[in-house]
PDB file of N, CA, C and O in Angstrom:
ATOM      1  N   MET F  17      -3.865  38.508  -1.315  1.00 39.00           N
ATOM      2  CA  MET F  17      -3.582  39.105  -0.077  1.00 39.00           C
ATOM      3  C   MET F  17      -3.508  40.970  -0.284  1.00 39.00           C
ATOM      4  O   MET F  17      -2.574  41.566  -0.870  1.00 39.00           O
ATOM      5  N   THR F  18      -4.264  41.576   0.464  1.00 37.00           N
ATOM      6  CA  THR F  18      -4.303  43.285   0.306  1.00 37.00           C
ATOM      7  C   THR F  18      -3.601  43.539   1.446  1.00 37.00           C
ATOM      8  O   THR F  18      -3.923  43.043   2.530  1.00 37.00           O
ATOM      9  N   ALA F  19      -3.218  45.002   1.381  1.00 41.00           N
ATOM     10  CA  ALA F  19      -3.225  45.654   2.505  1.00 41.00           C
ATOM     11  C   ALA F  19      -3.894  46.050   3.647  1.00 41.00           C
ATOM     12  O   ALA F  19      -3.914  46.143   4.787  1.00 41.00           O
ATOM     13  N   ASP F  20      -5.139  46.342   3.091  1.00 41.00           N
ATOM     14  CA  ASP F  20      -6.463  46.210   3.639  1.00 41.00           C
ATOM     15  C   ASP F  20      -6.770  45.167   4.521  1.00 41.00           C
ATOM     16  O   ASP F  20      -7.773  45.882   5.346  1.00 41.00           O
ATOM     17  N   ASN F  21      -6.262  44.225   4.132  1.00 44.00           N
ATOM     18  CA  ASN F  21      -6.380  43.253   5.620  1.00 44.00           C
ATOM     19  C   ASN F  21      -5.661  42.945   6.576  1.00 44.00           C
ATOM     20  O   ASN F  21      -5.775  41.673   7.324  1.00 44.00           O
ATOM     21  N   GLY F  22      -4.678  44.014   6.687  1.00 49.00           N
ATOM     22  CA  GLY F  22      -3.726  43.706   7.503  1.00 49.00           C
ATOM     23  C   GLY F  22      -2.287  42.932   7.064  1.00 49.00           C
ATOM     24  O   GLY F  22      -1.458  42.867   7.737  1.00 49.00           O
ATOM     25  N   SER F  23      -2.230  42.454   5.817  1.00 48.00           N
ATOM     26  CA  SER F  23      -1.228  41.659   5.417  1.00 48.00           C
ATOM     27  C   SER F  23      -0.650  42.512   4.175  1.00 48.00           C
ATOM     28  O   SER F  23      -0.983  43.394   3.423  1.00 48.00           O
ATOM     29  N   ALA F  24       0.604  42.614   4.032  1.00 53.00           N
ATOM     30  CA  ALA F  24       1.344  42.795   3.199  1.00 53.00           C
ATOM     31  C   ALA F  24       0.944  42.191   1.717  1.00 53.00           C
ATOM     32  O   ALA F  24       0.232  41.378   1.521  1.00 53.00           O
ATOM     33  N   PRO F  25       0.895  43.631   1.010  1.00 71.00           N
ATOM     34  CA  PRO F  25       0.371  43.404  -0.420  1.00 71.00           C
ATOM     35  C   PRO F  25       1.136  42.106  -1.028  1.00 71.00           C
ATOM     36  O   PRO F  25       2.559  41.771  -1.021  1.00 71.00           O
ATOM     37  N   GLY F  26       0.304  41.575  -2.347  1.00 88.00           N
ATOM     38  CA  GLY F  26       1.402  40.396  -2.497  1.00 88.00           C
ATOM     39  C   GLY F  26       0.276  39.183  -2.746  1.00 88.00           C
ATOM     40  O   GLY F  26      -0.666  38.847  -1.884  1.00 88.00           O
ATOM     41  N   ARG F  27       0.898  38.278  -3.290  1.00 93.00           N
ATOM     42  CA  ARG F  27      -0.283  36.824  -3.842  1.00 93.00           C
ATOM     43  C   ARG F  27       0.160  36.216  -2.560  1.00 93.00           C
ATOM     44  O   ARG F  27       0.923  36.035  -1.639  1.00 93.00           O
ATOM     45  N   ASP F  28      -1.334  35.277  -2.032  1.00 96.00           N
ATOM     46  CA  ASP F  28      -0.924  34.213  -0.798  1.00 96.00           C
ATOM     47  C   ASP F  28      -0.167  33.614  -1.303  1.00 96.00           C
ATOM     48  O   ASP F  28       0.081  32.931  -2.089  1.00 96.00           O
ATOM     49  N   PRO F  29       1.127  33.344   0.293  1.00 97.00           N
ATOM     50  CA  PRO F  29       2.140  32.939  -0.062  1.00 97.00           C
ATOM     51  C   PRO F  29       1.534  30.874  -0.667  1.00 97.00           C
ATOM     52  O   PRO F  29       2.401  30.087  -1.261  1.00 97.00           O
ATOM     53  N   ARG F  30       0.744  30.677  -0.145  1.00 97.00           N
ATOM     54  CA  ARG F  30       0.429  29.238  -0.658  1.00 97.00           C
ATOM     55  C   ARG F  30      -0.217  29.212  -2.036  1.00 97.00           C
ATOM     56  O   ARG F  30      -0.390  28.002  -2.528  1.00 97.00           O
ATOM     57  N   GLU F  31      -0.336  30.297  -2.662  1.00 97.00           N
ATOM     58  CA  GLU F  31      -0.776  30.144  -4.187  1.00 97.00           C
ATOM     59  C   GLU F  31       0.499  30.108  -5.156  1.00 97.00           C
ATOM     60  O   GLU F  31       0.728  29.773  -6.248  1.00 97.00           O
ATOM     61  N   LEU F  32       1.953  30.400  -4.533  1.00 97.00           N
ATOM     62  CA  LEU F  32       2.994  30.419  -5.039  1.00 97.00           C
ATOM     63  C   LEU F  32       3.159  29.188  -5.519  1.00 97.00           C
ATOM     64  O   LEU F  32       3.555  28.062  -4.593  1.00 97.00           O
ATOM     65  N   ASP F  33       3.962  28.618  -6.435  1.00 98.00           N
ATOM     66  CA  ASP F  33       4.847  27.915  -6.466  1.00 98.00           C
ATOM     67  C   ASP F  33       6.035  27.486  -5.927  1.00 98.00           C
ATOM     68  O   ASP F  33       6.675  28.696  -5.637  1.00 98.00           O
ATOM     69  N   ASP F  34       6.910  26.578  -5.857  1.00 97.00           N
ATOM     70  CA  ASP F  34       8.139  26.525  -4.875  1.00 97.00           C
ATOM     71  C   ASP F  34       9.189  27.828  -5.171  1.00 97.00           C
ATOM     72  O   ASP F  34       9.729  28.212  -4.768  1.00 97.00           O
ATOM     73  N   GLU F  35       9.528  27.599  -6.678  1.00 98.00           N
ATOM     74  CA  GLU F  35      10.343  28.455  -7.383  1.00 98.00           C
ATOM     75  C   GLU F  35      10.227  30.049  -7.166  1.00 98.00           C
ATOM     76  O   GLU F  35      11.364  31.018  -6.591  1.00 98.00           O
ATOM     77  N   SER F  36       8.754  30.330  -7.018  1.00 97.00           N
ATOM     78  CA  SER F  36       8.456  31.476  -6.789  1.00 97.00           C
ATOM     79  C   SER F  36       8.361  31.882  -5.535  1.00 97.00           C
ATOM     80  O   SER F  36       8.606  33.144  -5.264  1.00 97.00           O
ATOM     81  N   LEU F  37       8.038  31.278  -4.431  1.00 97.00           N
ATOM     82  CA  LEU F  37       8.360  31.511  -2.797  1.00 97.00           C
ATOM     83  C   LEU F  37       9.704  31.801  -2.677  1.00 97.00           C
ATOM     84  O   LEU F  37       9.855  32.635  -2.268  1.00 97.00           O
ATOM     85  N   LEU F  38      10.686  31.229  -3.173  1.00 97.00           N
ATOM     86  CA  LEU F  38      11.918  31.290  -3.261  1.00 97.00           C
ATOM     87  C   LEU F  38      12.564  32.330  -3.434  1.00 97.00           C
ATOM     88  O   LEU F  38      13.208  33.363  -2.795  1.00 97.00           O
ATOM     89  N   THR F  39      11.972  32.528  -4.655  1.00 97.00           N
ATOM     90  CA  THR F  39      12.302  34.048  -5.264  1.00 97.00           C
ATOM     91  C   THR F  39      11.440  35.145  -4.635  1.00 97.00           C
ATOM     92  O   THR F  39      12.648  36.037  -4.096  1.00 97.00           O
ATOM     93  N   GLU F  40      10.544  35.337  -3.670  1.00 96.00           N
ATOM     94  CA  GLU F  40       9.955  36.216  -3.308  1.00 96.00           C
ATOM     95  C   GLU F  40      11.036  36.417  -1.977  1.00 96.00           C
ATOM     96  O   GLU F  40      11.050  37.380  -1.448  1.00 96.00           O
ATOM     97  N   LEU F  41      11.171  35.177  -0.997  1.00 96.00           N
ATOM     98  CA  LEU F  41      11.745  35.167  -0.246  1.00 96.00           C
ATOM     99  C   LEU F  41      13.188  35.509  -0.194  1.00 96.00           C
ATOM    100  O   LEU F  41      13.932  36.759   0.936  1.00 96.00           O
ATOM    101  N   GLY F  42      14.060  35.515  -1.005  1.00 97.00           N
ATOM    102  CA  GLY F  42      15.156  36.325  -1.569  1.00 97.00           C
ATOM    103  C   GLY F  42      14.989  37.688  -1.787  1.00 97.00           C
ATOM    104  O   GLY F  42      16.255  38.233  -1.292  1.00 97.00           O
ATOM    105  N   HIS F  43      14.430  37.954  -2.217  1.00 96.00           N
ATOM    106  CA  HIS F  43      14.148  39.394  -2.909  1.00 96.00           C
ATOM    107  C   HIS F  43      13.674  40.056  -1.257  1.00 96.00           C
ATOM    108  O   HIS F  43      14.244  41.373  -1.140  1.00 96.00           O
ATOM    109  N   LEU F  44      13.175  39.329  -0.539  1.00 95.00           N
ATOM    110  CA  LEU F  44      12.656  40.223   0.590  1.00 95.00           C
ATOM    111  C   LEU F  44      13.702  40.327   1.467  1.00 95.00           C
ATOM    112  O   LEU F  44      14.417  41.206   2.275  1.00 95.00           O
ATOM    113  N   HIS F  45      14.635  39.036   1.545  1.00 95.00           N
ATOM    114  CA  HIS F  45      16.253  38.953   2.201  1.00 95.00           C
ATOM    115  C   HIS F  45      16.927  40.045   1.856  1.00 95.00           C
ATOM    116  O   HIS F  45      17.972  40.728   2.615  1.00 95.00           O
ATOM    117  N   GLU F  46      17.012  40.896   0.502  1.00 97.00           N
ATOM    118  CA  GLU F  46      18.011  41.363  -0.136  1.00 97.00           C
ATOM    119  C   GLU F  46      17.574  42.983   0.168  1.00 97.00           C
ATOM    120  O   GLU F  46      18.330  43.858   0.241  1.00 97.00           O
ATOM    121  N   THR F  47      16.195  43.124   0.623  1.00 97.00           N
ATOM    122  CA  THR F  47      15.923  44.481   0.324  1.00 97.00           C
ATOM    123  C   THR F  47      15.880  44.810   2.445  1.00 97.00           C
ATOM    124  O   THR F  47      15.055  45.517   2.322  1.00 97.00           O
ATOM    125  N   ARG F  48      15.678  43.900   2.704  1.00 96.00           N
ATOM    126  CA  ARG F  48      15.812  43.809   4.746  1.00 96.00           C
ATOM    127  C   ARG F  48      16.482  45.232   4.838  1.00 96.00           C
ATOM    128  O   ARG F  48      15.696  45.963   5.851  1.00 96.00           O
ATOM    129  N   HIS F  49      17.441  45.211   4.954  1.00 97.00           N
ATOM    130  CA  HIS F  49      18.351  46.511   5.530  1.00 97.00           C
ATOM    131  C   HIS F  49      18.217  47.968   5.013  1.00 97.00           C
ATOM    132  O   HIS F  49      17.935  48.305   5.693  1.00 97.00           O
ATOM    133  N   ALA F  50      17.521  48.190   3.639  1.00 97.00           N
ATOM    134  CA  ALA F  50      17.404  49.190   3.379  1.00 97.00           C
ATOM    135  C   ALA F  50      16.235  49.204   3.717  1.00 97.00           C
ATOM    136  O   ALA F  50      15.897  50.574   4.672  1.00 97.00           O
ATOM    137  N   THR F  51      14.905  48.784   3.811  1.00 97.00           N
ATOM    138  CA  THR F  51      14.067  48.779   4.632  1.00 97.00           C
ATOM    139  C   THR F  51      13.982  49.246   6.115  1.00 97.00           C
ATOM    140  O   THR F  51      13.519  49.772   6.564  1.00 97.00           O
ATOM    141  N   PHE F  52      14.610  48.380   6.867  1.00 96.00           N
ATOM    142  CA  PHE F  52      15.124  48.787   8.126  1.00 96.00           C
ATOM    143  C   PHE F  52      15.557  50.277   8.431  1.00 96.00           C
ATOM    144  O   PHE F  52      14.987  50.482   9.497  1.00 96.00           O
ATOM    145  N   ARG F  53      16.596  50.444   7.598  1.00 97.00           N
ATOM    146  CA  ARG F  53      17.116  51.557   8.014  1.00 97.00           C
ATOM    147  C   ARG F  53      16.808  52.849   7.255  1.00 97.00           C
ATOM    148  O   ARG F  53      16.862  53.976   8.083  1.00 97.00           O
ATOM    149  N   HIS F  54      16.035  53.167   6.125  1.00 98.00           N
ATOM    150  CA  HIS F  54      15.419  53.952   5.608  1.00 98.00           C
ATOM    151  C   HIS F  54      13.872  53.901   5.544  1.00 98.00           C
ATOM    152  O   HIS F  54      13.650  55.176   4.890  1.00 98.00           O
ATOM    153  N   GLY F  55      12.850  52.807   5.488  1.00 97.00           N
ATOM    154  CA  GLY F  55      11.691  52.898   5.274  1.00 97.00           C
ATOM    155  C   GLY F  55      10.825  53.250   6.411  1.00 97.00           C
ATOM    156  O   GLY F  55      11.339  53.405   7.918  1.00 97.00           O
ATOM    157  N   SER F  56       9.946  53.907   5.963  1.00 97.00           N
ATOM    158  CA  SER F  56       8.773  54.472   6.822  1.00 97.00           C
ATOM    159  C   SER F  56       8.167  52.989   8.142  1.00 97.00           C
ATOM    160  O   SER F  56       8.151  51.736   7.749  1.00 97.00           O
ATOM    161  N   ASP F  57       7.634  53.570   8.662  1.00 98.00           N
ATOM    162  CA  ASP F  57       7.241  52.769   9.941  1.00 98.00           C
ATOM    163  C   ASP F  57       6.016  51.846   9.218  1.00 98.00           C
ATOM    164  O   ASP F  57       6.029  50.677   9.231  1.00 98.00           O
ATOM    165  N   ASP F  58       5.367  52.285   8.587  1.00 97.00           N
ATOM    166  CA  ASP F  58       4.458  51.356   7.365  1.00 97.00           C
ATOM    167  C   ASP F  58       5.006  50.279   6.887  1.00 97.00           C
ATOM    168  O   ASP F  58       4.666  49.235   6.539  1.00 97.00           O
ATOM    169  N   ALA F  59       5.921  51.091   6.091  1.00 97.00           N
ATOM    170  CA  ALA F  59       7.144  50.237   5.225  1.00 97.00           C
ATOM    171  C   ALA F  59       7.549  48.851   5.762  1.00 97.00           C
ATOM    172  O   ALA F  59       7.549  47.919   5.413  1.00 97.00           O
ATOM    173  N   LEU F  60       7.943  49.308   6.836  1.00 97.00           N
ATOM    174  CA  LEU F  60       9.023  48.093   7.901  1.00 97.00           C
ATOM    175  C   LEU F  60       7.923  47.374   8.383  1.00 97.00           C
ATOM    176  O   LEU F  60       8.433  45.958   8.186  1.00 97.00           O
ATOM    177  N   ALA F  61       6.533  47.539   8.289  1.00 97.00           N
ATOM    178  CA  ALA F  61       5.782  46.400   9.402  1.00 97.00           C
ATOM    179  C   ALA F  61       5.121  45.749   8.245  1.00 97.00           C
ATOM    180  O   ALA F  61       5.021  44.557   8.233  1.00 97.00           O
ATOM    181  N   ALA F  62       4.760  46.079   6.956  1.00 96.00           N
ATOM    182  CA  ALA F  62       4.488  45.595   5.797  1.00 96.00           C
ATOM    183  C   ALA F  62       5.800  44.204   5.330  1.00 96.00           C
ATOM    184  O   ALA F  62       5.253  43.237   5.016  1.00 96.00           O
ATOM    185  N   HIS F  63       6.432  44.804   5.252  1.00 96.00           N
ATOM    186  CA  HIS F  63       7.873  43.974   4.932  1.00 96.00           C
ATOM    187  C   HIS F  63       8.536  42.732   6.219  1.00 96.00           C
ATOM    188  O   HIS F  63       8.027  42.003   5.833  1.00 96.00           O
ATOM    189  N   ASP F  64       7.595  43.503   7.604  1.00 97.00           N
ATOM    190  CA  ASP F  64       7.582  42.545   8.586  1.00 97.00           C
ATOM    191  C   ASP F  64       6.750  41.208   8.278  1.00 97.00           C
ATOM    192  O   ASP F  64       7.191  40.061   8.167  1.00 97.00           O
ATOM    193  N   ARG F  65       5.731  41.708   7.865  1.00 97.00           N
ATOM    194  CA  ARG F  65       4.645  40.890   7.662  1.00 97.00           C
ATOM    195  C   ARG F  65       4.877  40.053   6.442  1.00 97.00           C
ATOM    196  O   ARG F  65       4.129  38.904   6.934  1.00 97.00           O
ATOM    197  N   ARG F  66       5.083  40.385   5.407  1.00 97.00           N
ATOM    198  CA  ARG F  66       5.400  39.788   4.226  1.00 97.00           C
ATOM    199  C   ARG F  66       6.283  38.663   4.319  1.00 97.00           C
ATOM    200  O   ARG F  66       6.212  37.743   4.277  1.00 97.00           O
ATOM    201  N   THR F  67       7.241  39.307   5.209  1.00 96.00           N
ATOM    202  CA  THR F  67       8.801  38.034   5.303  1.00 96.00           C
ATOM    203  C   THR F  67       7.617  36.849   5.929  1.00 96.00           C
ATOM    204  O   THR F  67       8.201  35.660   5.898  1.00 96.00           O
ATOM    205  N   HIS F  68       7.207  37.189   7.171  1.00 97.00           N
ATOM    206  CA  HIS F  68       6.908  36.495   7.989  1.00 97.00           C
ATOM    207  C   HIS F  68       5.692  35.089   7.516  1.00 97.00           C
ATOM    208  O   HIS F  68       5.742  33.856   7.534  1.00 97.00           O
ATOM    209  N   GLU F  69       5.012  36.034   6.449  1.00 97.00           N
ATOM    210  CA  GLU F  69       3.615  34.929   5.953  1.00 97.00           C
ATOM    211  C   GLU F  69       4.758  34.181   4.823  1.00 97.00           C
ATOM    212  O   GLU F  69       4.590  32.858   4.728  1.00 97.00           O
ATOM    213  N   LEU F  70       5.634  34.691   4.033  1.00 97.00           N
ATOM    214  CA  LEU F  70       6.346  33.677   3.692  1.00 97.00           C
ATOM    215  C   LEU F  70       7.083  32.724   3.898  1.00 97.00           C
ATOM    216  O   LEU F  70       7.451  31.450   3.414  1.00 97.00           O
ATOM    217  N   GLU F  71       7.979  33.182   4.972  1.00 96.00           N
ATOM    218  CA  GLU F  71       9.083  32.070   6.069  1.00 96.00           C
ATOM    219  C   GLU F  71       8.016  31.210   6.287  1.00 96.00           C
ATOM    220  O   GLU F  71       8.644  30.113   6.455  1.00 96.00           O
ATOM    221  N   ASP F  72       6.836  31.270   6.676  1.00 97.00           N
ATOM    222  CA  ASP F  72       5.554  30.319   7.371  1.00 97.00           C
ATOM    223  C   ASP F  72       5.801  29.386   6.543  1.00 97.00           C
ATOM    224  O   ASP F  72       5.264  28.252   6.487  1.00 97.00           O
ATOM    225  N   GLU F  73       5.472  29.830   5.132  1.00 98.00           N
ATOM    226  CA  GLU F  73       5.023  28.958   4.459  1.00 98.00           C
ATOM    227  C   GLU F  73       6.102  28.022   3.764  1.00 98.00           C
ATOM    228  O   GLU F  73       6.113  26.907   3.845  1.00 98.00           O
ATOM    229  N   TYR F  74       7.121  28.823   3.656  1.00 97.00           N
ATOM    230  CA  TYR F  74       8.366  28.079   3.363  1.00 97.00           C
ATOM    231  C   TYR F  74       9.005  26.692   4.536  1.00 97.00           C
ATOM    232  O   TYR F  74       8.883  25.733   3.959  1.00 97.00           O
ATOM    233  N   LEU F  75       8.191  27.142   5.844  1.00 96.00           N
ATOM    234  CA  LEU F  75       8.571  26.375   6.603  1.00 96.00           C
ATOM    235  C   LEU F  75       7.530  25.451   6.757  1.00 96.00           C
ATOM    236  O   LEU F  75       7.880  23.751   6.773  1.00 96.00           O
ATOM    237  N   ARG F  76       6.350  25.605   6.277  1.00 97.00           N
ATOM    238  CA  ARG F  76       5.226  24.374   6.181  1.00 97.00           C
ATOM    239  C   ARG F  76       5.449  23.737   5.084  1.00 97.00           C
ATOM    240  O   ARG F  76       5.524  22.281   5.298  1.00 97.00           O
ATOM    241  N   ARG F  77       5.927  23.829   3.955  1.00 96.00           N
ATOM    242  CA  ARG F  77       6.439  22.901   2.765  1.00 96.00           C
ATOM    243  C   ARG F  77       7.765  22.260   3.272  1.00 96.00           C
ATOM    244  O   ARG F  77       7.666  20.989   2.446  1.00 96.00           O
ATOM    245  N   PHE F  78       8.936  22.527   3.971  1.00 95.00           N
ATOM    246  CA  PHE F  78       9.918  22.018   4.407  1.00 95.00           C
ATOM    247  C   PHE F  78      10.284  21.811   5.396  1.00 95.00           C
ATOM    248  O   PHE F  78      11.117  22.636   5.854  1.00 95.00           O
ATOM    249  N   PRO F  79       9.435  21.561   6.549  1.00 94.00           N
ATOM    250  CA  PRO F  79       9.530  21.397   7.952  1.00 94.00           C
ATOM    251  C   PRO F  79      10.942  20.450   7.963  1.00 94.00           C
ATOM    252  O   PRO F  79      11.409  20.427   8.835  1.00 94.00           O
ATOM    253  N   GLU F  80      11.645  19.790   6.921  1.00 92.00           N
ATOM    254  CA  GLU F  80      12.791  18.841   7.132  1.00 92.00           C
ATOM    255  C   GLU F  80      13.949  19.588   6.804  1.00 92.00           C
ATOM    256  O   GLU F  80      14.836  19.265   6.279  1.00 92.00           O
ATOM    257  N   ARG F  81      14.031  20.970   6.569  1.00 88.00           N
ATOM    258  CA  ARG F  81      14.801  21.647   5.568  1.00 88.00           C
ATOM    259  C   ARG F  81      16.529  21.142   5.930  1.00 88.00           C
ATOM    260  O   ARG F  81      16.958  20.938   7.514  1.00 88.00           O
ATOM    261  N   GLU F  82      17.401  21.356   4.854  1.00 87.00           N
ATOM    262  CA  GLU F  82      18.624  20.960   5.744  1.00 87.00           C
ATOM    263  C   GLU F  82      19.349  22.211   5.886  1.00 87.00           C
ATOM    264  O   GLU F  82      19.175  23.446   6.149  1.00 87.00           O
ATOM    265  N   VAL F  83      19.824  21.526   7.324  1.00 86.00           N
ATOM    266  CA  VAL F  83      20.380  22.838   8.377  1.00 86.00           C
ATOM    267  C   VAL F  83      21.777  22.557   8.388  1.00 86.00           C
ATOM    268  O   VAL F  83      22.325  21.439   8.078  1.00 86.00           O
ATOM    269  N   ASP F  84      22.549  23.405   8.055  1.00 87.00           N
ATOM    270  CA  ASP F  84      24.049  23.602   7.515  1.00 87.00           C
ATOM    271  C   ASP F  84      24.810  23.127   9.400  1.00 87.00           C
ATOM    272  O   ASP F  84      24.275  24.046  10.404  1.00 87.00           O
ATOM    273  N   PRO F  85      25.604  22.471   9.594  1.00 86.00           N
ATOM    274  CA  PRO F  85      25.795  22.077  11.043  1.00 86.00           C
ATOM    275  C   PRO F  85      26.636  23.566  11.797  1.00 86.00           C
ATOM    276  O   PRO F  85      26.931  23.544  12.564  1.00 86.00           O
ATOM    277  N   ALA F  86      27.626  24.132  10.774  1.00 88.00           N
ATOM    278  CA  ALA F  86      28.173  25.299  11.032  1.00 88.00           C
ATOM    279  C   ALA F  86      27.661  26.338  11.353  1.00 88.00           C
ATOM    280  O   ALA F  86      27.815  27.427  12.255  1.00 88.00           O
ATOM    281  N   ARG F  87      25.950  26.053  11.237  1.00 81.00           N
ATOM    282  CA  ARG F  87      25.294  27.479  11.456  1.00 81.00           C
ATOM    283  C   ARG F  87      24.543  27.080  12.922  1.00 81.00           C
ATOM    284  O   ARG F  87      23.597  28.028  13.085  1.00 81.00           O
ATOM    285  N   THR F  88      24.913  26.324  13.679  1.00 82.00           N
ATOM    286  CA  THR F  88      24.339  25.763  14.631  1.00 82.00           C
ATOM    287  C   THR F  88      25.470  25.937  15.938  1.00 82.00           C
ATOM    288  O   THR F  88      26.354  26.495  15.626  1.00 82.00           O
ATOM    289  N   ARG F  89      24.874  26.113  16.963  1.00 79.00           N
ATOM    290  CA  ARG F  89      25.435  26.707  18.271  1.00 79.00           C
ATOM    291  C   ARG F  89      27.043  25.687  18.634  1.00 79.00           C
ATOM    292  O   ARG F  89      28.037  26.239  18.673  1.00 79.00           O
ATOM    293  N   GLN F  90      26.846  24.334  18.458  1.00 76.00           N
ATOM    294  CA  GLN F  90      27.785  23.697  18.413  1.00 76.00           C
ATOM    295  C   GLN F  90      28.374  24.074  17.530  1.00 76.00           C
ATOM    296  O   GLN F  90      30.122  23.614  17.506  1.00 76.00           O
ATOM    297  N   GLY F  91      28.413  23.977  16.097  1.00 70.00           N
ATOM    298  CA  GLY F  91      28.972  24.077  14.809  1.00 70.00           C
ATOM    299  C   GLY F  91      30.039  24.998  15.000  1.00 70.00           C
ATOM    300  O   GLY F  91      30.903  25.302  14.714  1.00 70.00           O
ATOM    301  N   ALA F  92      29.315  26.087  15.175  1.00 68.00           N
ATOM    302  CA  ALA F  92      29.654  27.635  15.568  1.00 68.00           C
ATOM    303  C   ALA F  92      30.912  27.734  16.807  1.00 68.00           C
ATOM    304  O   ALA F  92      32.159  28.219  15.921  1.00 68.00           O
ATOM    305  N   ARG F  93      30.953  26.599  17.113  1.00 72.00           N
ATOM    306  CA  ARG F  93      32.184  26.806  18.610  1.00 72.00           C
ATOM    307  C   ARG F  93      33.103  25.293  18.132  1.00 72.00           C
ATOM    308  O   ARG F  93      34.071  25.324  19.131  1.00 72.00           O
ATOM    309  N   HIS F  94      32.927  25.119  16.793  1.00 66.00           N
ATOM    310  CA  HIS F  94      33.557  23.906  16.774  1.00 66.00           C
ATOM    311  C   HIS F  94      33.540  22.263  17.734  1.00 66.00           C
ATOM    312  O   HIS F  94      34.897  21.831  17.830  1.00 66.00           O
ATOM    313  N   ASP F  95      32.552  22.191  18.288  1.00 52.00           N
ATOM    314  CA  ASP F  95      32.696  21.295  19.572  1.00 52.00           C
ATOM    315  C   ASP F  95      32.148  20.532  18.702  1.00 52.00           C
ATOM    316  O   ASP F  95      31.334  19.548  18.912  1.00 52.00           O
ATOM    317  N   THR F  96      33.086  19.360  18.112  1.00 48.00           N
ATOM    318  CA  THR F  96      32.642  18.314  17.478  1.00 48.00           C
ATOM    319  C   THR F  96      32.601  16.868  18.275  1.00 48.00           C
ATOM    320  O   THR F  96      34.052  17.216  18.769  1.00 48.00           O
TER     321      THR F  96
END
């Protein structure tokens, strides 16, 4: 995908193998704070688009992903 079609630069997430998809997601999550605080408006918009593209692809591949009970509202309140 290219920036001139409104998408963030990078390979189409559907073309990535699972390991590459996870690597790219990890990198985006690591750089989120710096991009949010210090990136230009264009950089933040590109980061948002790319993150959304990769997260959507992850959810498409793994719709039944493991959910940590402690990360749910009920688990956070310890209402078991």
